[in-house]
Coordinates of C-alpha atoms and ligand atoms in Angstrom, one line a residue:
X1 CA 172.9 250.4 97.5
X2 CA 173.0 246.7 98.6
X3 CA 170.8 243.9 97.5
X4 CA 170.2 240.5 99.1
X5 CA 169.4 237.0 97.9
X6 CA 165.6 236.6 97.5
X7 CA 165.0 240.2 96.5
X8 CA 163.7 241.2 93.0
X9 CA 165.8 244.3 92.3
X10 CA 165.1 244.1 88.5
X11 CA 167.2 243.5 85.4
X12 CA 170.9 244.1 85.6
X13 CA 174.2 242.9 86.7
X14 CA 174.9 242.4 90.4
X15 CA 178.2 241.9 92.0
X16 CA 178.7 239.7 95.1
X17 CA 180.2 241.7 97.9
X18 CA 182.2 238.7 99.1
X19 CA 183.9 237.4 96.0
X20 CA 183.0 239.9 93.2
X21 CA 181.2 237.3 91.1
X22 CA 178.7 238.9 88.8
X23 CA 175.2 237.6 88.6
X24 CA 172.9 238.8 85.8
X25 CA 169.2 239.0 86.1
X26 CA 167.4 239.0 82.8
X27 CA 163.9 239.7 84.0
X28 CA 162.3 242.1 86.5
X29 CA 160.6 239.2 88.2
X30 CA 163.8 237.2 88.7
X31 CA 165.0 236.8 92.3
X32 CA 168.7 237.2 93.3
X33 CA 170.1 233.7 93.8
X34 CA 172.7 232.8 96.4
X35 CA 176.1 233.6 94.9
X36 CA 177.0 230.6 92.6
X37 CA 180.6 230.8 93.7
X38 CA 180.7 231.5 97.4
X39 CA 177.0 231.1 98.4
X40 CA 177.0 234.8 99.5
X41 CA 173.8 236.6 100.0
X42 CA 174.7 240.2 99.5
X43 CA 175.3 242.1 96.2
X44 CA 175.9 245.6 95.0
X45 CA 174.8 246.9 91.6
Ligands
LIG1 ZN1 180.3 235.4 96.0

């Protein structure tokens, strides 16, 4: 399952598909940001 920047996939840890940086969302209403390291827009959970 893939997730993109701007989506609200819910709490959890998401891994950038480009550089494997992990982004944590603490709230179900948080949107996925662009990857802080590579500016990527696609994640896996
Ligand atoms: Zn990245």
